[in-house]
mmCIF file of C-alpha atoms in Angstrom:
data_model
loop_
_atom_site.group_PDB
_atom_site.id
_atom_site.type_symbol
_atom_site.label_atom_id
_atom_site.label_comp_id
_atom_site.label_asym_id
_atom_site.label_seq_id
_atom_site.Cartn_x
_atom_site.Cartn_y
_atom_site.Cartn_z
ATOM 1 C CA MET A 1 -0.017 -0.089 0.130
ATOM 2 C CA ALA A 2 2.983 2.398 0.926
ATOM 3 C CA GLN A 3 4.757 1.501 -2.348
ATOM 4 C CA ALA A 4 1.487 2.435 -4.280
ATOM 5 C CA GLU A 5 1.229 5.740 -2.440
ATOM 6 C CA GLN A 6 4.599 6.431 -3.263
ATOM 7 C CA SER A 7 4.320 5.452 -6.980
ATOM 8 C CA ARG A 8 1.233 7.799 -7.425
ATOM 9 C CA VAL A 9 2.939 10.771 -5.608
ATOM 10 C CA ALA A 10 5.773 10.046 -8.109
ATOM 11 C CA HIS A 11 3.702 10.122 -10.679
ATOM 12 C CA LEU A 12 2.025 13.461 -9.557
ATOM 13 C CA ILE A 13 5.544 15.157 -9.101
ATOM 14 C CA PHE A 14 6.497 14.121 -12.744
ATOM 15 C CA VAL A 15 2.956 15.371 -14.166
ATOM 16 C CA GLY A 16 3.635 18.538 -12.023
ATOM 17 C CA VAL A 17 7.007 19.155 -13.387
ATOM 18 C CA LEU A 18 6.337 18.592 -16.991
ATOM 19 C CA GLY A 19 3.591 20.997 -16.341
ATOM 20 C CA MET A 20 5.473 23.538 -15.124
ATOM 21 C CA LEU A 21 7.887 23.170 -17.762
ATOM 22 C CA THR A 22 5.438 23.297 -20.538
ATOM 23 C CA ALA A 23 3.702 26.445 -18.640
ATOM 24 C CA ILE A 24 6.744 28.316 -19.854
ATOM 25 C CA ALA A 25 5.418 29.473 -23.539
ATOM 26 C CA PRO A 26 1.681 30.054 -22.224
ATOM 27 C CA LEU A 27 3.281 32.029 -19.229
ATOM 28 C CA SER A 28 5.334 34.107 -21.680
ATOM 29 C CA ILE A 29 2.451 34.782 -24.219
ATOM 30 C CA ASP A 30 -0.594 35.511 -21.688
ATOM 31 C CA MET A 31 1.131 37.383 -19.211
ATOM 32 C CA TYR A 32 2.185 39.996 -21.608
ATOM 33 C CA LEU A 33 -1.288 40.222 -23.145
ATOM 34 C CA PRO A 34 -2.567 43.266 -20.465
ATOM 35 C CA ALA A 35 0.273 45.568 -21.436
ATOM 36 C CA MET A 36 -0.058 45.244 -25.584
ATOM 37 C CA PRO A 37 -2.693 47.980 -25.654
ATOM 38 C CA GLY A 38 -0.490 50.031 -23.636
ATOM 39 C CA LEU A 39 2.639 49.389 -25.628
ATOM 40 C CA ALA A 40 0.931 50.566 -28.534
ATOM 41 C CA GLN A 41 0.606 53.978 -26.912
ATOM 42 C CA GLU A 42 4.166 54.225 -25.504
ATOM 43 C CA PHE A 43 5.954 53.427 -28.659
ATOM 44 C CA SER A 44 2.897 55.255 -30.954
ATOM 45 C CA VAL A 45 2.641 52.345 -32.906
ATOM 46 C CA SER A 46 -0.397 50.301 -34.530
ATOM 47 C CA ALA A 47 -2.007 47.353 -32.702
ATOM 48 C CA ALA A 48 -1.163 45.238 -35.321
ATOM 49 C CA TYR A 49 2.510 46.197 -35.005
ATOM 50 C CA VAL A 50 2.408 45.107 -31.332
ATOM 51 C CA GLN A 51 1.031 41.953 -32.092
ATOM 52 C CA TYR A 52 3.528 41.118 -34.376
ATOM 53 C CA SER A 53 5.553 40.381 -31.528
ATOM 54 C CA LEU A 54 3.169 37.447 -30.711
ATOM 55 C CA SER A 55 3.773 36.490 -34.139
ATOM 56 C CA LEU A 56 7.363 36.505 -33.997
ATOM 57 C CA PHE A 57 7.357 34.693 -30.212
ATOM 58 C CA PHE A 58 5.499 31.786 -32.233
ATOM 59 C CA ILE A 59 7.868 31.451 -35.284
ATOM 60 C CA GLY A 60 10.632 31.308 -32.536
ATOM 61 C CA LEU A 61 8.691 28.298 -30.837
ATOM 62 C CA ALA A 62 7.883 26.800 -34.411
ATOM 63 C CA LEU A 63 11.701 26.839 -35.517
ATOM 64 C CA GLY A 64 13.086 25.621 -32.007
ATOM 65 C CA GLN A 65 10.727 22.647 -31.985
ATOM 66 C CA LEU A 66 11.786 21.860 -35.229
ATOM 67 C CA THR A 67 15.488 21.805 -34.313
ATOM 68 C CA TYR A 68 15.041 20.363 -31.085
ATOM 69 C CA GLY A 69 13.357 16.944 -31.832
ATOM 70 C CA PRO A 70 15.937 15.213 -33.808
ATOM 71 C CA ILE A 71 18.456 16.592 -31.369
ATOM 72 C CA SER A 72 16.699 14.880 -28.546
ATOM 73 C CA ASP A 73 16.127 11.790 -30.454
ATOM 74 C CA ARG A 74 19.742 11.493 -30.854
ATOM 75 C CA TYR A 75 21.214 12.825 -27.416
ATOM 76 C CA GLY A 76 18.285 12.830 -25.020
ATOM 77 C CA ARG A 77 15.633 14.952 -23.672
ATOM 78 C CA LEU A 78 17.404 16.691 -20.258
ATOM 79 C CA PRO A 79 20.418 18.178 -22.530
ATOM 80 C CA VAL A 80 17.754 19.735 -24.916
ATOM 81 C CA LEU A 81 15.810 21.103 -21.842
ATOM 82 C CA TYR A 82 18.869 22.667 -20.194
ATOM 83 C CA PHE A 83 19.923 24.670 -23.397
ATOM 84 C CA GLY A 84 16.616 25.805 -24.299
ATOM 85 C CA ILE A 85 15.215 27.021 -20.673
ATOM 86 C CA SER A 86 18.822 28.862 -20.622
ATOM 87 C CA LEU A 87 18.126 30.529 -23.664
ATOM 88 C CA TYR A 88 14.888 31.727 -22.492
ATOM 89 C CA LEU A 89 16.291 33.228 -19.425
ATOM 90 C CA LEU A 90 18.980 35.450 -21.272
ATOM 91 C CA ALA A 91 16.029 36.245 -23.783
ATOM 92 C CA SER A 92 13.987 37.191 -21.061
ATOM 93 C CA ILE A 93 16.484 39.511 -19.834
ATOM 94 C CA ALA A 94 16.949 41.249 -23.070
ATOM 95 C CA CYS A 95 12.932 41.528 -23.327
ATOM 96 C CA ALA A 96 13.180 43.410 -19.964
ATOM 97 C CA MET A 97 15.957 45.803 -21.232
ATOM 98 C CA SER A 98 14.498 46.431 -24.889
ATOM 99 C CA THR A 99 14.093 50.498 -25.914
ATOM 100 C CA SER A 100 12.309 50.127 -29.070
ATOM 101 C CA VAL A 101 9.456 47.615 -30.310
ATOM 102 C CA GLY A 102 11.844 46.394 -32.819
ATOM 103 C CA MET A 103 14.286 45.278 -30.452
ATOM 104 C CA LEU A 104 11.447 43.638 -28.364
ATOM 105 C CA ILE A 105 10.472 41.850 -31.513
ATOM 106 C CA ALA A 106 13.599 40.167 -32.153
ATOM 107 C CA ALA A 107 14.154 39.629 -28.291
ATOM 108 C CA ARG A 108 10.847 37.543 -28.288
ATOM 109 C CA ALA A 109 11.732 35.560 -31.497
ATOM 110 C CA VAL A 110 15.069 34.385 -29.242
ATOM 111 C CA GLN A 111 12.845 33.754 -26.188
ATOM 112 C CA GLY A 112 9.937 31.780 -28.357
ATOM 113 C CA PHE A 113 12.967 29.542 -29.607
ATOM 114 C CA GLY A 114 14.242 28.820 -26.136
ATOM 115 C CA ALA A 115 10.998 28.257 -24.818
ATOM 116 C CA ALA A 116 9.897 25.782 -27.365
ATOM 117 C CA ALA A 117 12.119 23.104 -26.077
ATOM 118 C CA ALA A 118 9.732 22.695 -22.998
ATOM 119 C CA PRO A 119 6.540 21.479 -24.816
ATOM 120 C CA VAL A 120 8.616 19.382 -27.716
ATOM 121 C CA MET A 121 10.466 17.368 -24.501
ATOM 122 C CA ALA A 122 7.298 17.302 -22.283
ATOM 123 C CA ARG A 123 5.400 15.419 -25.362
ATOM 124 C CA ALA A 124 8.416 13.118 -26.063
ATOM 125 C CA ILE A 125 8.939 12.022 -22.298
ATOM 126 C CA VAL A 126 5.232 11.104 -22.023
ATOM 127 C CA ARG A 127 5.594 9.208 -25.371
ATOM 128 C CA ASP A 128 8.716 7.719 -23.694
ATOM 129 C CA LYS A 129 6.858 6.237 -20.685
ATOM 130 C CA PHE A 130 3.148 5.965 -21.903
ATOM 131 C CA GLU A 131 1.459 4.845 -25.340
ATOM 132 C CA GLY A 132 -1.656 4.782 -26.586
ATOM 133 C CA SER A 133 -4.828 6.170 -24.913
ATOM 134 C CA HIS A 134 -2.693 5.955 -21.554
ATOM 135 C CA ALA A 135 -0.422 8.932 -23.224
ATOM 136 C CA ALA A 136 -3.349 10.715 -23.950
ATOM 137 C CA SER A 137 -4.763 10.820 -20.542
ATOM 138 C CA VAL A 138 -1.520 11.711 -18.975
ATOM 139 C CA MET A 139 -0.704 14.028 -21.523
ATOM 140 C CA SER A 140 -4.299 15.664 -20.830
ATOM 141 C CA PHE A 141 -3.261 15.643 -17.150
ATOM 142 C CA VAL A 142 0.059 17.770 -18.050
ATOM 143 C CA VAL A 143 -2.014 20.022 -20.337
ATOM 144 C CA MET A 144 -4.534 20.722 -17.442
ATOM 145 C CA VAL A 145 -1.704 21.611 -15.093
ATOM 146 C CA MET A 146 0.032 23.891 -17.969
ATOM 147 C CA ALA A 147 -3.447 25.360 -18.417
ATOM 148 C CA THR A 148 -3.230 27.231 -14.793
ATOM 149 C CA ALA A 149 -0.502 29.311 -16.453
ATOM 150 C CA PRO A 150 -3.220 30.956 -18.781
ATOM 151 C CA LEU A 151 -5.608 30.873 -16.128
ATOM 152 C CA VAL A 152 -3.397 33.216 -13.967
ATOM 153 C CA ALA A 153 -0.931 34.632 -16.143
ATOM 154 C CA PRO A 154 -3.193 37.758 -17.142
ATOM 155 C CA LEU A 155 -4.028 38.386 -14.006
ATOM 156 C CA LEU A 156 -0.429 38.498 -12.657
ATOM 157 C CA GLY A 157 0.459 40.593 -15.768
ATOM 158 C CA GLY A 158 -2.272 42.783 -14.733
ATOM 159 C CA LEU A 159 -0.828 42.944 -11.151
ATOM 160 C CA VAL A 160 2.394 43.764 -12.174
ATOM 161 C CA LEU A 161 1.070 46.425 -14.871
ATOM 162 C CA THR A 162 -0.608 47.999 -11.668
ATOM 163 C CA PHE A 163 2.828 48.622 -9.656
ATOM 164 C CA PHE A 164 5.512 48.169 -12.357
ATOM 165 C CA SER A 165 6.156 48.955 -15.894
ATOM 166 C CA TRP A 166 5.786 46.396 -18.600
ATOM 167 C CA GLN A 167 9.504 45.328 -17.960
ATOM 168 C CA GLY A 168 8.678 43.971 -14.722
ATOM 169 C CA ILE A 169 6.692 41.004 -16.644
ATOM 170 C CA PHE A 170 9.925 40.014 -18.499
ATOM 171 C CA TRP A 171 11.897 39.895 -15.190
ATOM 172 C CA LEU A 172 9.291 37.753 -13.666
ATOM 173 C CA LEU A 173 9.551 35.561 -16.488
ATOM 174 C CA PHE A 174 13.465 35.224 -15.655
ATOM 175 C CA ILE A 175 12.547 34.509 -12.165
ATOM 176 C CA TYR A 176 10.503 31.756 -13.426
ATOM 177 C CA SER A 177 13.049 30.153 -15.691
ATOM 178 C CA ILE A 178 15.505 30.179 -12.997
ATOM 179 C CA ALA A 179 12.709 28.100 -10.763
ATOM 180 C CA CYS A 180 12.466 25.751 -13.902
ATOM 181 C CA LEU A 181 16.141 24.932 -14.213
ATOM 182 C CA VAL A 182 15.915 24.176 -10.316
ATOM 183 C CA ALA A 183 13.169 21.579 -11.004
ATOM 184 C CA LEU A 184 14.874 19.843 -13.632
ATOM 185 C CA ARG A 185 17.780 19.561 -11.684
ATOM 186 C CA LEU A 186 16.299 18.063 -8.804
ATOM 187 C CA LEU A 187 12.868 16.040 -9.896
ATOM 188 C CA LEU A 188 13.280 14.899 -13.576
ATOM 189 C CA ALA A 189 15.339 12.227 -14.942
ATOM 190 C CA GLU A 190 16.213 11.236 -18.382
ATOM 191 C CA SER A 191 13.452 9.215 -19.988
ATOM 192 C CA HIS A 192 15.213 8.505 -23.495
ATOM 193 C CA ALA A 193 17.545 5.338 -22.608
ATOM 194 C CA HIS A 194 20.530 5.081 -24.782
ATOM 195 C CA HIS A 195 19.953 2.120 -26.370
ATOM 196 C CA ARG A 196 16.772 3.904 -28.029
ATOM 197 C CA ARG A 197 18.633 6.815 -29.142
ATOM 198 C CA VAL A 198 19.202 7.149 -32.805
ATOM 199 C CA ARG A 199 22.914 6.957 -33.447
ATOM 200 C CA ASP A 200 23.328 5.538 -36.886
ATOM 201 C CA ARG A 201 21.816 8.472 -38.926
ATOM 202 C CA SER A 202 23.240 11.834 -39.134
ATOM 203 C CA LEU A 203 21.074 14.978 -37.581
ATOM 204 C CA LEU A 204 20.619 15.894 -41.271
ATOM 205 C CA SER A 205 19.275 12.662 -42.260
ATOM 206 C CA GLN A 206 17.092 12.889 -39.230
ATOM 207 C CA TYR A 207 15.784 16.630 -40.330
ATOM 208 C CA ILE A 208 14.930 14.858 -43.796
ATOM 209 C CA GLY A 209 13.102 12.390 -41.866
ATOM 210 C CA TYR A 210 10.504 15.078 -41.149
ATOM 211 C CA LEU A 211 9.412 14.548 -45.145
ATOM 212 C CA ALA A 212 9.166 10.970 -44.581
ATOM 213 C CA LEU A 213 6.715 11.736 -41.558
ATOM 214 C CA LEU A 214 4.919 14.155 -43.820
ATOM 215 C CA ARG A 215 4.667 11.720 -46.565
ATOM 216 C CA ARG A 216 2.325 9.577 -44.365
ATOM 217 C CA LEU A 217 -1.245 11.145 -45.069
ATOM 218 C CA PRO A 218 -2.869 10.169 -41.723
ATOM 219 C CA ILE A 219 -0.020 11.891 -40.103
ATOM 220 C CA ALA A 220 -0.513 15.301 -41.969
ATOM 221 C CA LEU A 221 -3.885 15.168 -41.748
ATOM 222 C CA PHE A 222 -3.577 14.812 -38.077
ATOM 223 C CA LEU A 223 -1.053 17.757 -37.953
ATOM 224 C CA LEU A 224 -3.510 20.103 -40.230
ATOM 225 C CA CYS A 225 -6.328 19.061 -37.873
ATOM 226 C CA GLY A 226 -4.669 20.063 -34.724
ATOM 227 C CA SER A 227 -2.610 22.835 -35.760
ATOM 228 C CA LEU A 228 -5.700 24.731 -37.281
ATOM 229 C CA MET A 229 -7.334 24.145 -33.802
ATOM 230 C CA PHE A 230 -4.486 25.962 -32.379
ATOM 231 C CA GLY A 231 -4.657 28.686 -35.186
ATOM 232 C CA ALA A 232 -8.221 29.349 -33.685
ATOM 233 C CA LEU A 233 -6.977 29.303 -30.326
ATOM 234 C CA PHE A 234 -4.019 32.020 -31.013
ATOM 235 C CA SER A 235 -6.149 34.056 -32.992
ATOM 236 C CA TYR A 236 -8.154 34.885 -29.634
ATOM 237 C CA VAL A 237 -4.685 35.276 -27.845
ATOM 238 C CA ALA A 238 -3.800 37.800 -30.512
ATOM 239 C CA GLY A 239 -7.169 39.792 -30.197
ATOM 240 C CA SER A 240 -8.289 39.326 -26.676
ATOM 241 C CA SER A 241 -6.766 42.242 -25.385
ATOM 242 C CA PHE A 242 -7.683 44.864 -27.774
ATOM 243 C CA VAL A 243 -11.313 43.317 -27.728
ATOM 244 C CA TYR A 244 -11.896 43.456 -23.895
ATOM 245 C CA ILE A 245 -9.822 46.724 -23.277
ATOM 246 C CA THR A 246 -9.560 48.593 -26.333
ATOM 247 C CA GLN A 247 -13.295 47.640 -27.825
ATOM 248 C CA PHE A 248 -15.270 46.983 -24.484
ATOM 249 C CA GLY A 249 -13.525 49.133 -22.378
ATOM 250 C CA ILE A 250 -12.349 46.606 -19.710
ATOM 251 C CA ASP A 251 -9.847 47.616 -17.226
ATOM 252 C CA LYS A 252 -6.806 46.087 -18.024
ATOM 253 C CA SER A 253 -6.486 45.044 -14.001
ATOM 254 C CA LEU A 254 -9.724 43.018 -14.840
ATOM 255 C CA PHE A 255 -8.666 41.625 -18.177
ATOM 256 C CA GLY A 256 -7.223 38.276 -16.404
ATOM 257 C CA PHE A 257 -10.705 37.522 -15.079
ATOM 258 C CA TYR A 258 -12.239 37.653 -18.429
ATOM 259 C CA PHE A 259 -9.684 35.833 -20.086
ATOM 260 C CA GLY A 260 -9.111 33.363 -17.253
ATOM 261 C CA ALA A 261 -12.593 32.552 -17.649
ATOM 262 C CA ASN A 262 -12.201 30.827 -21.007
ATOM 263 C CA VAL A 263 -8.915 29.339 -19.714
ATOM 264 C CA LEU A 264 -11.048 27.775 -17.211
ATOM 265 C CA ALA A 265 -13.385 26.609 -19.687
ATOM 266 C CA MET A 266 -10.364 24.709 -21.663
ATOM 267 C CA LEU A 267 -9.290 23.405 -18.169
ATOM 268 C CA VAL A 268 -12.694 21.753 -17.582
ATOM 269 C CA GLY A 269 -12.485 20.283 -21.216
ATOM 270 C CA THR A 270 -9.054 18.728 -20.731
ATOM 271 C CA PHE A 271 -9.920 17.520 -17.532
ATOM 272 C CA ALA A 272 -12.996 15.447 -18.781
ATOM 273 C CA ASN A 273 -10.810 14.483 -22.000
ATOM 274 C CA ALA A 274 -8.413 12.715 -19.577
ATOM 275 C CA ARG A 275 -11.322 10.953 -17.966
ATOM 276 C CA LEU A 276 -13.220 10.178 -21.392
ATOM 277 C CA VAL A 277 -10.456 9.299 -23.702
ATOM 278 C CA ILE A 278 -9.908 5.735 -21.932
ATOM 279 C CA HIS A 279 -13.403 4.621 -22.987
ATOM 280 C CA PHE A 280 -13.932 6.636 -26.405
ATOM 281 C CA GLY A 281 -10.544 6.629 -27.833
ATOM 282 C CA TYR A 282 -8.688 9.958 -28.901
ATOM 283 C CA ARG A 283 -9.834 9.649 -32.574
ATOM 284 C CA THR A 284 -13.665 10.358 -31.282
ATOM 285 C CA LEU A 285 -12.881 12.767 -28.948
ATOM 286 C CA LEU A 286 -10.904 14.743 -31.381
ATOM 287 C CA GLY A 287 -13.715 14.828 -33.912
ATOM 288 C CA VAL A 288 -16.160 16.132 -30.915
ATOM 289 C CA ALA A 289 -13.634 18.918 -30.186
ATOM 290 C CA VAL A 290 -13.355 20.072 -33.993
ATOM 291 C CA CYS A 291 -17.135 19.855 -34.394
ATOM 292 C CA ASN A 292 -17.881 22.243 -31.120
ATOM 293 C CA THR A 293 -15.059 24.562 -32.401
ATOM 294 C CA PHE A 294 -16.558 25.086 -35.840
ATOM 295 C CA VAL A 295 -20.293 25.373 -34.657
ATOM 296 C CA CYS A 296 -19.247 27.665 -32.172
ATOM 297 C CA GLY A 297 -16.757 29.839 -34.543
ATOM 298 C CA LEU A 298 -19.970 30.330 -36.748
ATOM 299 C CA VAL A 299 -22.152 31.476 -33.845
ATOM 300 C CA LEU A 300 -19.392 34.304 -32.855
ATOM 301 C CA LEU A 301 -19.087 35.297 -36.517
ATOM 302 C CA VAL A 302 -22.737 35.913 -36.709
ATOM 303 C CA THR A 303 -22.974 38.093 -33.319
ATOM 304 C CA THR A 304 -19.588 40.038 -34.020
ATOM 305 C CA LEU A 305 -21.135 41.040 -37.560
ATOM 306 C CA THR A 306 -24.389 41.553 -36.281
ATOM 307 C CA GLY A 307 -23.574 43.246 -32.927
ATOM 308 C CA LEU A 308 -26.045 40.802 -31.590
ATOM 309 C CA GLY A 309 -25.561 40.429 -27.739
ATOM 310 C CA GLY A 310 -22.868 43.020 -27.501
ATOM 311 C CA PHE A 311 -20.231 41.970 -25.287
ATOM 312 C CA TRP A 312 -22.026 38.629 -24.114
ATOM 313 C CA GLY A 313 -22.836 37.909 -27.730
ATOM 314 C CA VAL A 314 -18.724 37.714 -27.812
ATOM 315 C CA ALA A 315 -18.003 36.472 -24.507
ATOM 316 C CA VAL A 316 -20.540 33.549 -24.497
ATOM 317 C CA PRO A 317 -19.059 31.745 -28.094
ATOM 318 C CA LEU A 318 -15.601 32.288 -27.236
ATOM 319 C CA PHE A 319 -16.160 30.423 -23.620
ATOM 320 C CA PHE A 320 -17.742 27.226 -25.337
ATOM 321 C CA LEU A 321 -15.541 27.301 -28.313
ATOM 322 C CA LEU A 322 -12.134 27.097 -26.374
ATOM 323 C CA SER A 323 -13.589 24.552 -23.983
ATOM 324 C CA THR A 324 -12.515 21.631 -26.687
ATOM 325 C CA VAL A 325 -9.248 23.232 -27.795
ATOM 326 C CA GLY A 326 -7.177 21.682 -25.110
ATOM 327 C CA VAL A 327 -9.001 18.203 -25.871
ATOM 328 C CA ALA A 328 -7.881 18.551 -29.697
ATOM 329 C CA GLY A 329 -4.234 19.105 -28.699
ATOM 330 C CA ALA A 330 -3.947 16.252 -26.105
ATOM 331 C CA ASN A 331 -6.007 13.950 -28.642
ATOM 332 C CA THR A 332 -3.818 15.165 -31.670
ATOM 333 C CA VAL A 333 -0.431 14.540 -29.781
ATOM 334 C CA ALA A 334 -1.474 11.103 -28.765
ATOM 335 C CA GLY A 335 -2.604 9.939 -32.273
ATOM 336 C CA LEU A 336 0.583 11.551 -33.741
ATOM 337 C CA LEU A 337 3.021 9.643 -31.335
ATOM 338 C CA ASP A 338 1.042 6.355 -32.012
ATOM 339 C CA LEU A 339 1.692 6.695 -35.659
ATOM 340 C CA ALA A 340 5.433 7.337 -35.087
ATOM 341 C CA PRO A 341 6.608 5.599 -31.669
ATOM 342 C CA ASP A 342 10.131 5.187 -32.690
ATOM 343 C CA ALA A 343 10.252 9.183 -33.836
ATOM 344 C CA ALA A 344 8.729 10.460 -30.836
ATOM 345 C CA GLY A 345 10.863 13.553 -30.864
ATOM 346 C CA ALA A 346 10.771 14.295 -34.242
ATOM 347 C CA ALA A 347 6.767 13.734 -34.254
ATOM 348 C CA SER A 348 6.166 15.930 -31.519
ATOM 349 C CA ALA A 349 8.871 18.814 -32.955
ATOM 350 C CA LEU A 350 6.580 18.404 -36.161
ATOM 351 C CA PHE A 351 3.295 19.263 -34.230
ATOM 352 C CA GLY A 352 4.983 22.049 -32.479
ATOM 353 C CA VAL A 353 6.389 23.311 -35.705
ATOM 354 C CA CYS A 354 2.757 23.463 -37.403
ATOM 355 C CA GLN A 355 0.584 24.212 -34.005
ATOM 356 C CA PHE A 356 3.144 27.478 -33.934
ATOM 357 C CA THR A 357 3.571 28.368 -37.724
ATOM 358 C CA ALA A 358 -0.407 28.075 -37.826
ATOM 359 C CA GLY A 359 -0.724 30.569 -34.500
ATOM 360 C CA ALA A 360 2.263 32.925 -36.267
ATOM 361 C CA VAL A 361 0.008 32.909 -39.284
ATOM 362 C CA ALA A 362 -3.680 33.645 -37.305
ATOM 363 C CA THR A 363 -2.006 36.390 -35.441
ATOM 364 C CA TRP A 364 -0.610 38.140 -38.319
ATOM 365 C CA CYS A 365 -4.282 37.779 -40.109
ATOM 366 C CA VAL A 366 -5.974 39.093 -36.862
ATOM 367 C CA GLY A 367 -3.736 41.993 -36.778
ATOM 368 C CA ALA A 368 -4.044 42.884 -40.891
ATOM 369 C CA LEU A 369 -7.875 42.345 -40.585
ATOM 370 C CA GLY A 370 -7.780 45.159 -37.816
ATOM 371 C CA GLY A 371 -7.440 43.046 -34.651
ATOM 372 C CA ASP A 372 -11.137 43.679 -33.711
ATOM 373 C CA ALA A 373 -13.875 41.169 -32.618
ATOM 374 C CA ILE A 374 -14.863 40.706 -36.227
ATOM 375 C CA ALA A 375 -11.078 40.091 -37.293
ATOM 376 C CA MET A 376 -10.882 37.726 -34.570
ATOM 377 C CA ALA A 377 -14.244 35.908 -35.704
ATOM 378 C CA ILE A 378 -13.103 35.409 -39.277
ATOM 379 C CA VAL A 379 -9.918 34.032 -38.627
ATOM 380 C CA MET A 380 -11.172 31.427 -35.732
ATOM 381 C CA SER A 381 -14.028 30.437 -37.991
ATOM 382 C CA VAL A 382 -11.931 29.967 -41.279
ATOM 383 C CA SER A 383 -9.370 27.983 -39.167
ATOM 384 C CA ALA A 384 -12.191 25.633 -37.342
ATOM 385 C CA ALA A 385 -13.459 24.926 -40.804
ATOM 386 C CA GLY A 386 -10.075 23.761 -41.912
ATOM 387 C CA SER A 387 -9.931 21.610 -38.805
ATOM 388 C CA VAL A 388 -13.358 19.778 -39.645
ATOM 389 C CA GLY A 389 -12.011 19.099 -43.604
ATOM 390 C CA ALA A 390 -9.062 17.325 -42.119
ATOM 391 C CA TYR A 391 -10.566 15.513 -39.414
ATOM 392 C CA VAL A 392 -13.189 14.225 -42.407
ATOM 393 C CA ALA A 393 -10.633 13.278 -44.525
ATOM 394 C CA LEU A 394 -8.472 11.588 -41.730
ATOM 395 C CA ILE A 395 -11.656 9.374 -40.555
ATOM 396 C CA ARG A 396 -12.382 8.472 -44.535
ATOM 397 C CA ARG A 397 -8.590 7.489 -44.962
ATOM 398 C CA VAL A 398 -8.212 5.466 -41.605
ATOM 399 C CA PRO A 399 -11.720 4.307 -40.338
ATOM 400 C CA LEU A 400 -11.994 4.775 -36.362
ATOM 401 C CA PRO A 401 -10.688 1.907 -34.531
ATOM 402 C CA ALA A 402 -12.237 0.213 -31.359
ATOM 403 C CA PRO A 403 -11.454 1.974 -28.280
ATOM 404 C CA ARG A 404 -8.726 -0.382 -26.499
ATOM 405 C CA THR A 405 -7.260 -0.210 -22.719
ATOM 406 C CA ALA A 406 -3.946 1.551 -22.985
ATOM 407 C CA ARG A 407 -0.903 -0.539 -21.860
ATOM 408 C CA LEU A 408 1.933 1.117 -19.596
ATOM 409 C CA GLN A 409 5.203 0.765 -21.340
ATOM 410 C CA ARG A 410 7.576 -1.042 -19.260
#
């Protein structure tokens, strides 16, 4: 009994550390949001120009994950984590010391490149230890822990802005990165055993291996489906502060409460997925997620174009739309890693590349279309429609399997 309890505690610590590391990216994104309208005024630039700092952060995340995956398959997960978080730490200092929007945008790109190590390694570590629906369940709990970051990040950002300038946000991220390095050193062991590492191929051939993964249609469809769902999410991230603060007059100190309500919806949906996926399978629940996002996106598009319901006409559809984004993310990862068990790092990295490339394109589009609620709704609806199309093509290509009980990898 004592051994079972000890094993449970060790598992909770494992999930907690992965969640803490993966939270680096959403903290970097969402803590910064309340400052964006003020930055546009301080540097006398447009909202779209400030939103490019998010786009470049996403590009850094995408390029970083493209880089880290094969390296981790060859050298292990921990060295990549140490490098990425250390680079993130230095970039956070550069962000805090930026004297222009251009300098901030460049520092944010480097910060994103460093932050990329955490999510891609977390997914690969989960696949190192688990498989199938069990991997989806564990990943759901990691995402759930991670989801507390965007729940509190805008509140923290608003609180920092109440007492300090926007630079204080990046100094706080610097402190968080130090805490992550300490947790990494004390609580996380290497999961990628030496005998499983890729030694018989050069790194170049491993990067070329990305093309081999993309040529497998089920993998490509999983990638398209999941990344477009995150495109819808990042459309909200890019536009939310301007919609709430500028368009609807919400005080920046209260922005975090409205933003957090939608994150709470994601948290509840992801928690439910962790419980349900064992019984229904990740493919079925992925379908539920993309259909919900598409329907809610259409409702949001109607309310923003017509003005129906005012603020609540925007807030309510967003709440239900975002409730299944985390569901799509966890189940997409499980499907990808099931299809590529011997290239978990590369498959995980490829998902990150597609996910954050979609995020970069979506945030750019929101800014280019005006950065308001209508722009956000258009990009979210288009992303959701593409995700549904990819899912339909996926289930036609590979019929849904019967749900099965996952096995813990020994």
